[in-house]
CSV table of C-alpha atoms and ligand atoms in Angstrom, one decimal:
chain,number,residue,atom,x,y,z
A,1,UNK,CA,99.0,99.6,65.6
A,2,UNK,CA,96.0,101.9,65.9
A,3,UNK,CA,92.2,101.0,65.7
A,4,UNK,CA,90.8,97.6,65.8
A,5,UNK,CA,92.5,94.3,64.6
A,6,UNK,CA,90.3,92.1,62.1
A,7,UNK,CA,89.6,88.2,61.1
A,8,UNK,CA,89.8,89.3,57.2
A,9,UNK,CA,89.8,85.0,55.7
A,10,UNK,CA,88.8,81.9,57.1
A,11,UNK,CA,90.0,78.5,55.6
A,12,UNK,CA,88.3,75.2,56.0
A,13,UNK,CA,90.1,71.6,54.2
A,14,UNK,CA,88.6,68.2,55.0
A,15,UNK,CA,90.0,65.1,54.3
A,16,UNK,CA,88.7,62.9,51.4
A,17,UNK,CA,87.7,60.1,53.2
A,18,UNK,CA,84.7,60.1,55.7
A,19,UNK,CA,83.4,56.9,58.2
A,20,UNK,CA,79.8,56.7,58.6
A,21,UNK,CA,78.3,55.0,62.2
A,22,UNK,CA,77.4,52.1,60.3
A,23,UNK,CA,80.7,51.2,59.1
A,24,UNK,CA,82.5,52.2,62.1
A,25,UNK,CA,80.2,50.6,64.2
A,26,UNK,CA,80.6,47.3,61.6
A,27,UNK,CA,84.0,47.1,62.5
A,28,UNK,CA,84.0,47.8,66.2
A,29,UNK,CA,81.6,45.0,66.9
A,30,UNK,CA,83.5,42.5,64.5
A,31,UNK,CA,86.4,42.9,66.6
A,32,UNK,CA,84.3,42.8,69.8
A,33,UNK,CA,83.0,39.1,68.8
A,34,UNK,CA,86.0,38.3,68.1
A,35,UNK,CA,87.6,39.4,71.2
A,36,UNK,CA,85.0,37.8,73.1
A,37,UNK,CA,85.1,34.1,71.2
A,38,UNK,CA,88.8,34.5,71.7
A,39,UNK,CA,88.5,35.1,75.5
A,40,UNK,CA,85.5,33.2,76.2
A,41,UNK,CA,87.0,31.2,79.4
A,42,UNK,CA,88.6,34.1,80.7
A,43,UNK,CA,85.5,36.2,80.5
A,44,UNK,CA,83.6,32.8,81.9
A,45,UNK,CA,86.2,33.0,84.6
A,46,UNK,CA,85.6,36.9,85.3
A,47,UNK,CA,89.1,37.4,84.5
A,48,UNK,CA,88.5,40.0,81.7
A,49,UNK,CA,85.1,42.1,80.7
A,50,UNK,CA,82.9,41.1,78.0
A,51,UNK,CA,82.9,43.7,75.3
A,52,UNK,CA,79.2,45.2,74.6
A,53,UNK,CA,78.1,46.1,70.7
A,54,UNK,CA,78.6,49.6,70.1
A,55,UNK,CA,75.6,50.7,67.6
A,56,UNK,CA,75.0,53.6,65.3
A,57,UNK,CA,71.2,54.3,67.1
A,58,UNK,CA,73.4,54.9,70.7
A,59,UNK,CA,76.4,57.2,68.7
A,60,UNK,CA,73.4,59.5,67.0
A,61,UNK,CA,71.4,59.8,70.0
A,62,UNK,CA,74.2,60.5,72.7
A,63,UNK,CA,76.5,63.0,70.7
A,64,UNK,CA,74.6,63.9,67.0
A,65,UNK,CA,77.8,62.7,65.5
A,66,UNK,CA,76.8,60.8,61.7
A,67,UNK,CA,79.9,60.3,59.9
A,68,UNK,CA,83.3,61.6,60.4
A,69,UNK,CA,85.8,62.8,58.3
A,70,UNK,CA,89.3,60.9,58.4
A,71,UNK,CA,92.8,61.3,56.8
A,72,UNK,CA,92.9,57.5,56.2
A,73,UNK,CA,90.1,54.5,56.3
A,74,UNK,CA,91.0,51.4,55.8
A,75,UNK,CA,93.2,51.0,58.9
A,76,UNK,CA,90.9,52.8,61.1
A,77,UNK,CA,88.0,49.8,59.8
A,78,UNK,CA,90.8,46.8,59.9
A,79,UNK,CA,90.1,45.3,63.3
A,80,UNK,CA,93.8,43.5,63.0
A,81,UNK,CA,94.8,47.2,63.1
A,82,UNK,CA,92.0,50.0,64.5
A,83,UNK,CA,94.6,52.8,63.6
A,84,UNK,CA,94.8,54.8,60.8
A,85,UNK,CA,98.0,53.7,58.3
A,86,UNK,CA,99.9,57.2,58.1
A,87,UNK,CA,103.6,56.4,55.8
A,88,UNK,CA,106.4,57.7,57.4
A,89,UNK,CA,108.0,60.6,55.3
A,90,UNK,CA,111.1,61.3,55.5
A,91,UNK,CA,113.1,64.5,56.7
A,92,UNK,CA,113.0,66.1,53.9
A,93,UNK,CA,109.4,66.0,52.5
A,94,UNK,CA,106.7,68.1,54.2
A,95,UNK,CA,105.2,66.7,57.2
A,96,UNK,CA,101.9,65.4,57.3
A,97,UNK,CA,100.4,67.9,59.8
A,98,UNK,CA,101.9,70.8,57.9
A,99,UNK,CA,100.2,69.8,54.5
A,100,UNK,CA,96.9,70.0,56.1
A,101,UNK,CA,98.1,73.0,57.4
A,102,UNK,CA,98.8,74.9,54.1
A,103,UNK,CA,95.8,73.1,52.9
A,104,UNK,CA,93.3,75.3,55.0
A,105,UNK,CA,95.8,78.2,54.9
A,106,UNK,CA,96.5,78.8,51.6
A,107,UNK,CA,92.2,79.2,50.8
A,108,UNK,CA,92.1,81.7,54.4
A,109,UNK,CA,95.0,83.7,52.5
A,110,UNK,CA,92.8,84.0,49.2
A,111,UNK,CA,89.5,85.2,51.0
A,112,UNK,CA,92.1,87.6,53.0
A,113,UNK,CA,94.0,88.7,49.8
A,114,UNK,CA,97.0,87.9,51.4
A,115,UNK,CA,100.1,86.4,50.0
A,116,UNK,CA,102.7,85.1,52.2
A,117,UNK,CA,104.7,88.5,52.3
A,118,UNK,CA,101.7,89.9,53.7
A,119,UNK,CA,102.0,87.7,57.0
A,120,UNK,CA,104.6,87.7,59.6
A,121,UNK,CA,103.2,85.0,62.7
A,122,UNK,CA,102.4,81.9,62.4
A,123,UNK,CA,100.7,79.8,64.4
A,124,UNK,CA,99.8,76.4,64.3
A,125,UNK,CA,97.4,75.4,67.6
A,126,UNK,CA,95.6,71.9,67.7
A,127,UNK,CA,95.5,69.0,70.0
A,128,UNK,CA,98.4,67.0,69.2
A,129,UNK,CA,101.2,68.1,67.1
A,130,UNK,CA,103.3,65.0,65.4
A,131,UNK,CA,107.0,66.1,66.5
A,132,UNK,CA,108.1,68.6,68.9
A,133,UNK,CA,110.3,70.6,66.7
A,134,UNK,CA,111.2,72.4,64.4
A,135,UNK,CA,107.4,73.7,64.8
A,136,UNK,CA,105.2,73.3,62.4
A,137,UNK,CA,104.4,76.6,62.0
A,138,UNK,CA,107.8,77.6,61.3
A,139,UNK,CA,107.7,74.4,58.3
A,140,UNK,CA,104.1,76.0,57.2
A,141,UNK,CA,106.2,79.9,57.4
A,142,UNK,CA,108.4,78.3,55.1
A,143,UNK,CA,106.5,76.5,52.5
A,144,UNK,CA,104.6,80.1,52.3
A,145,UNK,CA,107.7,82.2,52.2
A,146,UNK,CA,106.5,84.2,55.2
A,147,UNK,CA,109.4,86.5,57.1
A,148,UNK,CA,109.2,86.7,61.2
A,149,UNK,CA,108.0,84.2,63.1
A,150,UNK,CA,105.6,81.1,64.4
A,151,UNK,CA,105.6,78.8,67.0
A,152,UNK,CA,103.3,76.0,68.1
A,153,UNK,CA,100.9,75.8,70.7
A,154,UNK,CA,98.5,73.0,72.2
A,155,UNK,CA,95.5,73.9,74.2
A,156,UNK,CA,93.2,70.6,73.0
A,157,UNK,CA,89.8,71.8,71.8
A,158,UNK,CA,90.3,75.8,72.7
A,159,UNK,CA,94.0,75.5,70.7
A,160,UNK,CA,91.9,77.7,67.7
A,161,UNK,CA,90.0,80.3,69.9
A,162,UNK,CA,93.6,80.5,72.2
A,163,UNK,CA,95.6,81.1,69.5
A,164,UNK,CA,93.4,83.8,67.8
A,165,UNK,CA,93.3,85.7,71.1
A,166,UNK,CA,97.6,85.1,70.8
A,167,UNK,CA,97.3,86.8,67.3
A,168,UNK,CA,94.6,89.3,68.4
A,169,UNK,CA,97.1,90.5,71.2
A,170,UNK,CA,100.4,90.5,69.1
A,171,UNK,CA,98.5,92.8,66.3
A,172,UNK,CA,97.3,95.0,68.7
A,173,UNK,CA,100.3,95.5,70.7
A,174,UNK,CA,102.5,96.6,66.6
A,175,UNK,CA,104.6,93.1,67.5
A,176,UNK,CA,103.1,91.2,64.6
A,177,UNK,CA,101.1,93.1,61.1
A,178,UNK,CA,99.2,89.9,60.0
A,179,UNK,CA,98.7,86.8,61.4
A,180,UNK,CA,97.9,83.5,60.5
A,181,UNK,CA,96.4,80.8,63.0
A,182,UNK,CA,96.1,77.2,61.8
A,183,UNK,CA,94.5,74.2,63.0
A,184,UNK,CA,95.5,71.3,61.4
A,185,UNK,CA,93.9,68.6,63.9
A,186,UNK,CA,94.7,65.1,63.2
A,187,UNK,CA,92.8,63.4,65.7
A,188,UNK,CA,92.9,59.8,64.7
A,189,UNK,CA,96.0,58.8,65.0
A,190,UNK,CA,95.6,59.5,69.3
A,191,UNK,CA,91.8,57.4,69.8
A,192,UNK,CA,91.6,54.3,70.7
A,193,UNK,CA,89.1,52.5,68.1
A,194,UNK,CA,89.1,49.7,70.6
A,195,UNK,CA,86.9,51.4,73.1
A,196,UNK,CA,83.2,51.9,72.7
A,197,UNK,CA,83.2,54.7,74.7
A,198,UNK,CA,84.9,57.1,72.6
A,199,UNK,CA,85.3,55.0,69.2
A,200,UNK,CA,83.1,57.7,67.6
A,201,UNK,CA,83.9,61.0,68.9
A,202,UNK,CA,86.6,62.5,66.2
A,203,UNK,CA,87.8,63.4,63.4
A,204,UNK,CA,90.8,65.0,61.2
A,205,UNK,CA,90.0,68.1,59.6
A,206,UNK,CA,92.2,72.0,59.4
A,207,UNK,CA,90.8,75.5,59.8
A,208,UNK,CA,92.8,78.6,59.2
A,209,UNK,CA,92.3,82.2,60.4
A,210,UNK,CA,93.9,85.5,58.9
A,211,UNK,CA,94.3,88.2,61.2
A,212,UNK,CA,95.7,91.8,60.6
A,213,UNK,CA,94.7,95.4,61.4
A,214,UNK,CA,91.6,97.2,59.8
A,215,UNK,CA,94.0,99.5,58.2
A,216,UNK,CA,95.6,96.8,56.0
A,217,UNK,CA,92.3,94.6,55.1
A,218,UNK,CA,91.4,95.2,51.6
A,219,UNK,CA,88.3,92.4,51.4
A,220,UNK,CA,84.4,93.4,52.4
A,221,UNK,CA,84.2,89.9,54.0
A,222,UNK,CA,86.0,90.7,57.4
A,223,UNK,CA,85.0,91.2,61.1
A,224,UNK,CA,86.1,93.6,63.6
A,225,UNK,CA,86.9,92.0,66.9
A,226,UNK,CA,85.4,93.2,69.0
A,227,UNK,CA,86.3,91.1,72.6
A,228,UNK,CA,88.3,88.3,73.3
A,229,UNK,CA,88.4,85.8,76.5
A,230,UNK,CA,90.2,82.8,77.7
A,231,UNK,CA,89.8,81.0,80.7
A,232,UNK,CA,91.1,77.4,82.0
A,233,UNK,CA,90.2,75.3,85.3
A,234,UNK,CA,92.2,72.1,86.0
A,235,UNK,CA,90.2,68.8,85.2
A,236,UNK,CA,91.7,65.4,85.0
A,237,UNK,CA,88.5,64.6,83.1
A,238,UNK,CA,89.6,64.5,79.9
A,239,UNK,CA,93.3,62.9,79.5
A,240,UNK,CA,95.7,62.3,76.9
A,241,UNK,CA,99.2,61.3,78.9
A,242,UNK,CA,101.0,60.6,75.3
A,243,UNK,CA,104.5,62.3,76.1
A,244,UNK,CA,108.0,62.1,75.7
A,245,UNK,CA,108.8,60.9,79.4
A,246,UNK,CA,107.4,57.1,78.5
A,247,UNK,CA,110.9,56.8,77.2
A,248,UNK,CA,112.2,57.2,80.7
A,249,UNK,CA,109.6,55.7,82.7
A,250,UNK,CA,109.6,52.2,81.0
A,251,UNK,CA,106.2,52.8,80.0
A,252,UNK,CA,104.4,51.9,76.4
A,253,UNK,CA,104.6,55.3,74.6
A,254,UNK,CA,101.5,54.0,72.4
A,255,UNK,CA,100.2,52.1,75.4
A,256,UNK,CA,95.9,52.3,75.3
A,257,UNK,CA,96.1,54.2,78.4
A,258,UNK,CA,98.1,57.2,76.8
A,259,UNK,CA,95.3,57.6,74.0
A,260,UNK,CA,92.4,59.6,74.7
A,261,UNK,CA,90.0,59.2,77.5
A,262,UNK,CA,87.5,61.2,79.4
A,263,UNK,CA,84.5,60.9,81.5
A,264,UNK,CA,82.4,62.2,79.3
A,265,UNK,CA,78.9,62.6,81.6
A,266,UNK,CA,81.1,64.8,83.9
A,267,UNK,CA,82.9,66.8,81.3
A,268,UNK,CA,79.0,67.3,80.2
A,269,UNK,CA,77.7,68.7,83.5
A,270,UNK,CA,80.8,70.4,84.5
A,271,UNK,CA,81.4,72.5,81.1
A,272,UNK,CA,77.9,73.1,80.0
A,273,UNK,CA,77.2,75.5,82.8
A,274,UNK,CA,80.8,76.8,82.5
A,275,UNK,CA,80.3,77.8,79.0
A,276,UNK,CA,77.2,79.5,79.5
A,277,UNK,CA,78.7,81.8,82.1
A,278,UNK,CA,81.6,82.2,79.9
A,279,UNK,CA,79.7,83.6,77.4
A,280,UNK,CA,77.1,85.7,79.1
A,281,UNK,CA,80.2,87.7,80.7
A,282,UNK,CA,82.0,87.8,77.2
A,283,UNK,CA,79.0,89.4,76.0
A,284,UNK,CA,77.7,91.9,79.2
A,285,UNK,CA,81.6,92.6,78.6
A,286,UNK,CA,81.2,94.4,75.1
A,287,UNK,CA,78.6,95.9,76.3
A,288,UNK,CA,76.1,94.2,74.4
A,289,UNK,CA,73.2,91.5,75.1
A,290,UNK,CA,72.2,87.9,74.1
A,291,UNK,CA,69.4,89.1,71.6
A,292,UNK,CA,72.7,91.1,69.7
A,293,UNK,CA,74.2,88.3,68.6
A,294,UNK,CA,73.0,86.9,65.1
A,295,UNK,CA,74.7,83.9,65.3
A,296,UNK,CA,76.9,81.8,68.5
A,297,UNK,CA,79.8,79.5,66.1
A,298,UNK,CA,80.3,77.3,69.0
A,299,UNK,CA,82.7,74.1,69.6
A,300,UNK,CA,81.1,70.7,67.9
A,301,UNK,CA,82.0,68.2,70.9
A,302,UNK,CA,78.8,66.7,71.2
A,303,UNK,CA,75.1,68.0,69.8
A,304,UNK,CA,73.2,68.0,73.1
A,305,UNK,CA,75.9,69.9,75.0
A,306,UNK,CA,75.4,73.0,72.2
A,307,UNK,CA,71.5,72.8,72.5
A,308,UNK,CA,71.5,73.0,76.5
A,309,UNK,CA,74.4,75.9,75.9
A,310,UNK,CA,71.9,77.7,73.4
A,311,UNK,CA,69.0,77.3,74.9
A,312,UNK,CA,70.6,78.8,78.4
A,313,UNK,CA,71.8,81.9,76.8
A,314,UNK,CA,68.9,81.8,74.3
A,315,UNK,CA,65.7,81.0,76.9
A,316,UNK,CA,64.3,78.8,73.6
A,317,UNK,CA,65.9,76.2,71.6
A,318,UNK,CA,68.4,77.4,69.1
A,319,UNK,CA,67.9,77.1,65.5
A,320,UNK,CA,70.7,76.2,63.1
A,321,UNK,CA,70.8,79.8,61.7
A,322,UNK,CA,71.2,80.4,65.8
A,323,UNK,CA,73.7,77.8,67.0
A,324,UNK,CA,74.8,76.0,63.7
A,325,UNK,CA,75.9,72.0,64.3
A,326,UNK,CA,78.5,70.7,62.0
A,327,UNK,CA,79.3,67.7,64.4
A,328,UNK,CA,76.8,65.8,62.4
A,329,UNK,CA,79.5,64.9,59.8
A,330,UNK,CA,82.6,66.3,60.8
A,331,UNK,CA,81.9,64.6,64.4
A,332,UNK,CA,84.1,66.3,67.1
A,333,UNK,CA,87.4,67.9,65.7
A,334,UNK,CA,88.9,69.1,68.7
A,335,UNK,CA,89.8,72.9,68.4
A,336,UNK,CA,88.8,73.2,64.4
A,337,UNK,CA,84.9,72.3,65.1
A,338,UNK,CA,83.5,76.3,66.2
A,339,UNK,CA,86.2,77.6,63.1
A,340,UNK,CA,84.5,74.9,60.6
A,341,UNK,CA,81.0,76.4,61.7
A,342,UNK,CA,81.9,79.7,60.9
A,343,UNK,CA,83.3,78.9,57.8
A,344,UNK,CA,80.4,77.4,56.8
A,345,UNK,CA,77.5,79.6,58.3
A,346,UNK,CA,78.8,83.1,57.2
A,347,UNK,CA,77.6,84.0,53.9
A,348,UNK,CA,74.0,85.5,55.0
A,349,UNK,CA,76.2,88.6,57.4
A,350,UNK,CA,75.6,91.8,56.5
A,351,UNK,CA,77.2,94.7,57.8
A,352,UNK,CA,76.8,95.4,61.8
A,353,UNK,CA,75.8,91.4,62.6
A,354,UNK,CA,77.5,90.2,65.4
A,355,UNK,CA,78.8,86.8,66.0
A,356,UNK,CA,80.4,85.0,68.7
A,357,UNK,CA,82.9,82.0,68.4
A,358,UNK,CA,83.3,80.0,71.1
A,359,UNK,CA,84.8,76.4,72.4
A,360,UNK,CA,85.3,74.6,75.5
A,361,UNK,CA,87.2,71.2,76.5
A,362,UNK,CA,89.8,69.3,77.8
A,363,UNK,CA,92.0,71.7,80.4
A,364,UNK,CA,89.2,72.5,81.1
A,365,UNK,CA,89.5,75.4,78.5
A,366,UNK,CA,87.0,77.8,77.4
A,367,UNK,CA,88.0,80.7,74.5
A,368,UNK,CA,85.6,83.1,72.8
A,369,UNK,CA,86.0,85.9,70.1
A,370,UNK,CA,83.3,87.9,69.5
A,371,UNK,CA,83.0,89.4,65.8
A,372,UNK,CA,81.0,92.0,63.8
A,373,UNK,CA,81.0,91.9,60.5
A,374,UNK,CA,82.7,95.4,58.6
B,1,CO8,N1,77.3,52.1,71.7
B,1,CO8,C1,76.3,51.7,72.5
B,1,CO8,N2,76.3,52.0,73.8
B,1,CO8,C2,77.3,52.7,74.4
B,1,CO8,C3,78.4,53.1,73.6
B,1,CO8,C4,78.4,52.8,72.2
B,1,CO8,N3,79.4,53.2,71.4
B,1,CO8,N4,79.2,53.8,74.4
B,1,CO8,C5,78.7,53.8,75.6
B,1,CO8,N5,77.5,53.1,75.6
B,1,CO8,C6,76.6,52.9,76.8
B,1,CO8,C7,77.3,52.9,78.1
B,1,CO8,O1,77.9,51.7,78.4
B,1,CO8,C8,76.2,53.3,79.0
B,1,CO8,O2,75.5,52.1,79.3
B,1,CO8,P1,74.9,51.9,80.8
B,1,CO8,O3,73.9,53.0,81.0
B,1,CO8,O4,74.3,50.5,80.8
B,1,CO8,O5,76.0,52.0,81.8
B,1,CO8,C9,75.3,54.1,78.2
B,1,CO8,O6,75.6,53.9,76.8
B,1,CO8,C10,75.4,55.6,78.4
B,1,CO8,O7,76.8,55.9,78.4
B,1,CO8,P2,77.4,57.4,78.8
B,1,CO8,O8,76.8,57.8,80.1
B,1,CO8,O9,78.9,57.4,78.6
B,1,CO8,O10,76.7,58.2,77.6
B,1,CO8,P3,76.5,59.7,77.4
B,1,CO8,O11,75.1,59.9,77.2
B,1,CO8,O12,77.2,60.5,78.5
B,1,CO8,O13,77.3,60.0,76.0
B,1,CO8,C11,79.3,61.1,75.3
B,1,CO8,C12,78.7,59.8,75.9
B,1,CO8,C13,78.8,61.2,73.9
B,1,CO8,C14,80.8,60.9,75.3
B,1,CO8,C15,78.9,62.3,76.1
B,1,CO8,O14,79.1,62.1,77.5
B,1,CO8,C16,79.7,63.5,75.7
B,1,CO8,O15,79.8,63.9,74.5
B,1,CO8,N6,80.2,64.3,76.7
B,1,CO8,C17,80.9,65.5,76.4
B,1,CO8,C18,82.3,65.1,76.2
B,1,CO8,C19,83.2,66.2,75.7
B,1,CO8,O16,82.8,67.3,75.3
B,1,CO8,N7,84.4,66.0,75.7
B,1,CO8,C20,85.4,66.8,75.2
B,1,CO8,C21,86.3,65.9,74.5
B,1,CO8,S1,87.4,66.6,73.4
B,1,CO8,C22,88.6,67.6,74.1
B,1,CO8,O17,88.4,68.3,74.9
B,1,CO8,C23,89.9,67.7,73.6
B,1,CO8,C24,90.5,66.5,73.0
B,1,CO8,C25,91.2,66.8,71.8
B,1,CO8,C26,91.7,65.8,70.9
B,1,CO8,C27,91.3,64.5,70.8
B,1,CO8,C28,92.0,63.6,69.9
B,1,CO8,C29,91.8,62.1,70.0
């Protein structure tokens, strides 16, 4: 290929269900009284912790998360369950993962005027994926009739921005023409609604990316890339240990301490300043400055963490036009939450604007793209 590679769609599908505080809260601290009537002598005794009220006030305050979209309710809110209730499918019907997948995929091929004989790489890059193989990507590839290739890949919350820097390479070096990078994160089925902590933090959601070369984008809506970064420092921070080797290590493949867990006042201090530094040498690296960039699409983990980001690169506090927040009701959805702001805080670009996506997370992982609209 020759000349710059392009983000020509973007595709954004939510769930139809969506837990507000109050409700998840409601059903938190039901089962928390319950817990504690239950173990009253052996809390008496010291031999097991008291379980504290979560509340609605605390959840708005420490992360600016409202509501929260979810594939499924009622089991999440059953406290004889606090898991979503997902039916099995069977072999051969599409899997769950890859139905959100085409959900958000099929509306990024329509803004890209693509159809699948347009695209040849797939990627699906999220979190968690539900099996190990066949990918998901290459079920996706499939339902889309899309010849060459896909594969999956996890990088937690930088899975999108990691994978569109994979698809930005591929088209650049001629190995791939257009690209598609999907994020279907299911989230709920890996938290653990029994802990306060992080009861609150996420939810399900898919974003989807087209890629391809300026010389084959036919839409005015597209963005030359114009830089891309990754970087990763080991953390144990933030840990999901769900993994195939339970089996062999006689350990409870769904056990609470496989789920999701993180100390989330260090992951604050240590990434915030990481991020910032990220970005100012993604942009110096361009070759342009802070005051360039119309708008910074950055990852929705938790409201204060993107104000003290913004208001570093910024020197003032970041307006929503700025430093959009979407957290507010999709809460945090692991690699999907910067795609879902620029999805939704576009429309106002004219040509020459530049914007900068960006996330950070568990790895520690930080990936940025930084766009200008054609
Ligand atoms: N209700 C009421 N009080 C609470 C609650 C609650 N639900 N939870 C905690 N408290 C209490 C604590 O007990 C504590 O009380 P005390 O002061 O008496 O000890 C007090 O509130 C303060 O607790 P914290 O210090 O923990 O509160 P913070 O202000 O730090 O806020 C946050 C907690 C919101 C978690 C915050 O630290 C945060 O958002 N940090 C950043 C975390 C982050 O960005 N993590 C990234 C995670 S995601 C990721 O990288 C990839 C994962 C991908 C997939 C996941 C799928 C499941």
């Amino acid at each position: 290929m020759t000349g710059t590679v392009v983000v020509s769609g973007v595709g954004l599908w939510k769930p139809e269900y969506s837990i507000s505080n109050d409700e998840l809260v409601a059903s938190y601290n039901a089962f928390a009284r319950r817990f504690n009537t239950e173990n009253a002598a052996a809390i008496e005794a010291g031999e097991l912790t008291l379980k504290e009220s979560s509340s609605s006030e605390f959840i708005e305050k420490a992360s600016g998360i409202k509501s929260r979209y979810v594939y499924e309710k009622e089991g999440i809110l059953d406290i004889d369950r606090m898991r979503p209730r997902i039916p099995l499918r069977a072999e051969d019907e599409i899997s769950l993962q890859a139905e959100m997948a085409l959900n958000s995929a099929r509306r990024a091929m329509t803004a890209a005027g693509k159809t699948g004989a347009d695209i040849d790489m797939v990627i699906v890059s999220c979190a968690y994926t539900q099996r190990a193989y066949p990918a998901i990507a290459i079920e996706v590839q499939n339902a889309l009739g899309i010849q060459g290739f896909g594969f999956d890949m996890l990088v937690a919350c930088s899975a999108a921005t990691f994978a569109l820097q994979r698809a930005h390479d591929a088209i650049a070096a001629g190995s791939a023409r257009c690209a598609l990078v999907i994020n279907p994160e299911l989230t709920t089925p890996q938290m653990n609604f029994h802990d306060r902590d992080s009861h609150f933090i996420f939810g399900d959601v898919s974003t989807a990316v087209v890629l391809e070369s300026a010389e084959t984008c036919t839409v005015d809506n597209s963005y030359d890339i114009l830089g891309t970064k990754a970087i990763t420092v080991f953390s144990n921070n933030i840990r999901s240990n769900f993994g195939y080797v339970s089996f062999a290590e006689d350990t409870e493949a769904f056990g609470i301490d496989n789920l999701f867990h993180q100390n989330g006042r260090k992951v604050f201090k240590d990434v915030c300043p990481m991020a910032t530094e990220h970005l100012q040498l993604q942009i110096a690296a361009v070759g342009i400055e802070v005051a360039d960039v119309k708008r910074w699409w950055l990852h929705q983990a938790n409201i204060n963490m993107n104000h003290l980001i913004a208001r570093r690169l910024l020197g003032h506090d970041a307006t929503q036009d700025e430093a959009p927040i979407v957290l507010d009701t999709f809460a945090n959805t692991a690699s999907a939450g910067s795609i879902i702001a620029f999805s939704l805080y576009q429309d106002d670009f004219e040509t020459g604007d530049v914007g900068v996506i960006c996330s950070f997370g568990a790895g520690y992982s930080i990936g940025s793209l930084v766009l200008r609209r054609r």
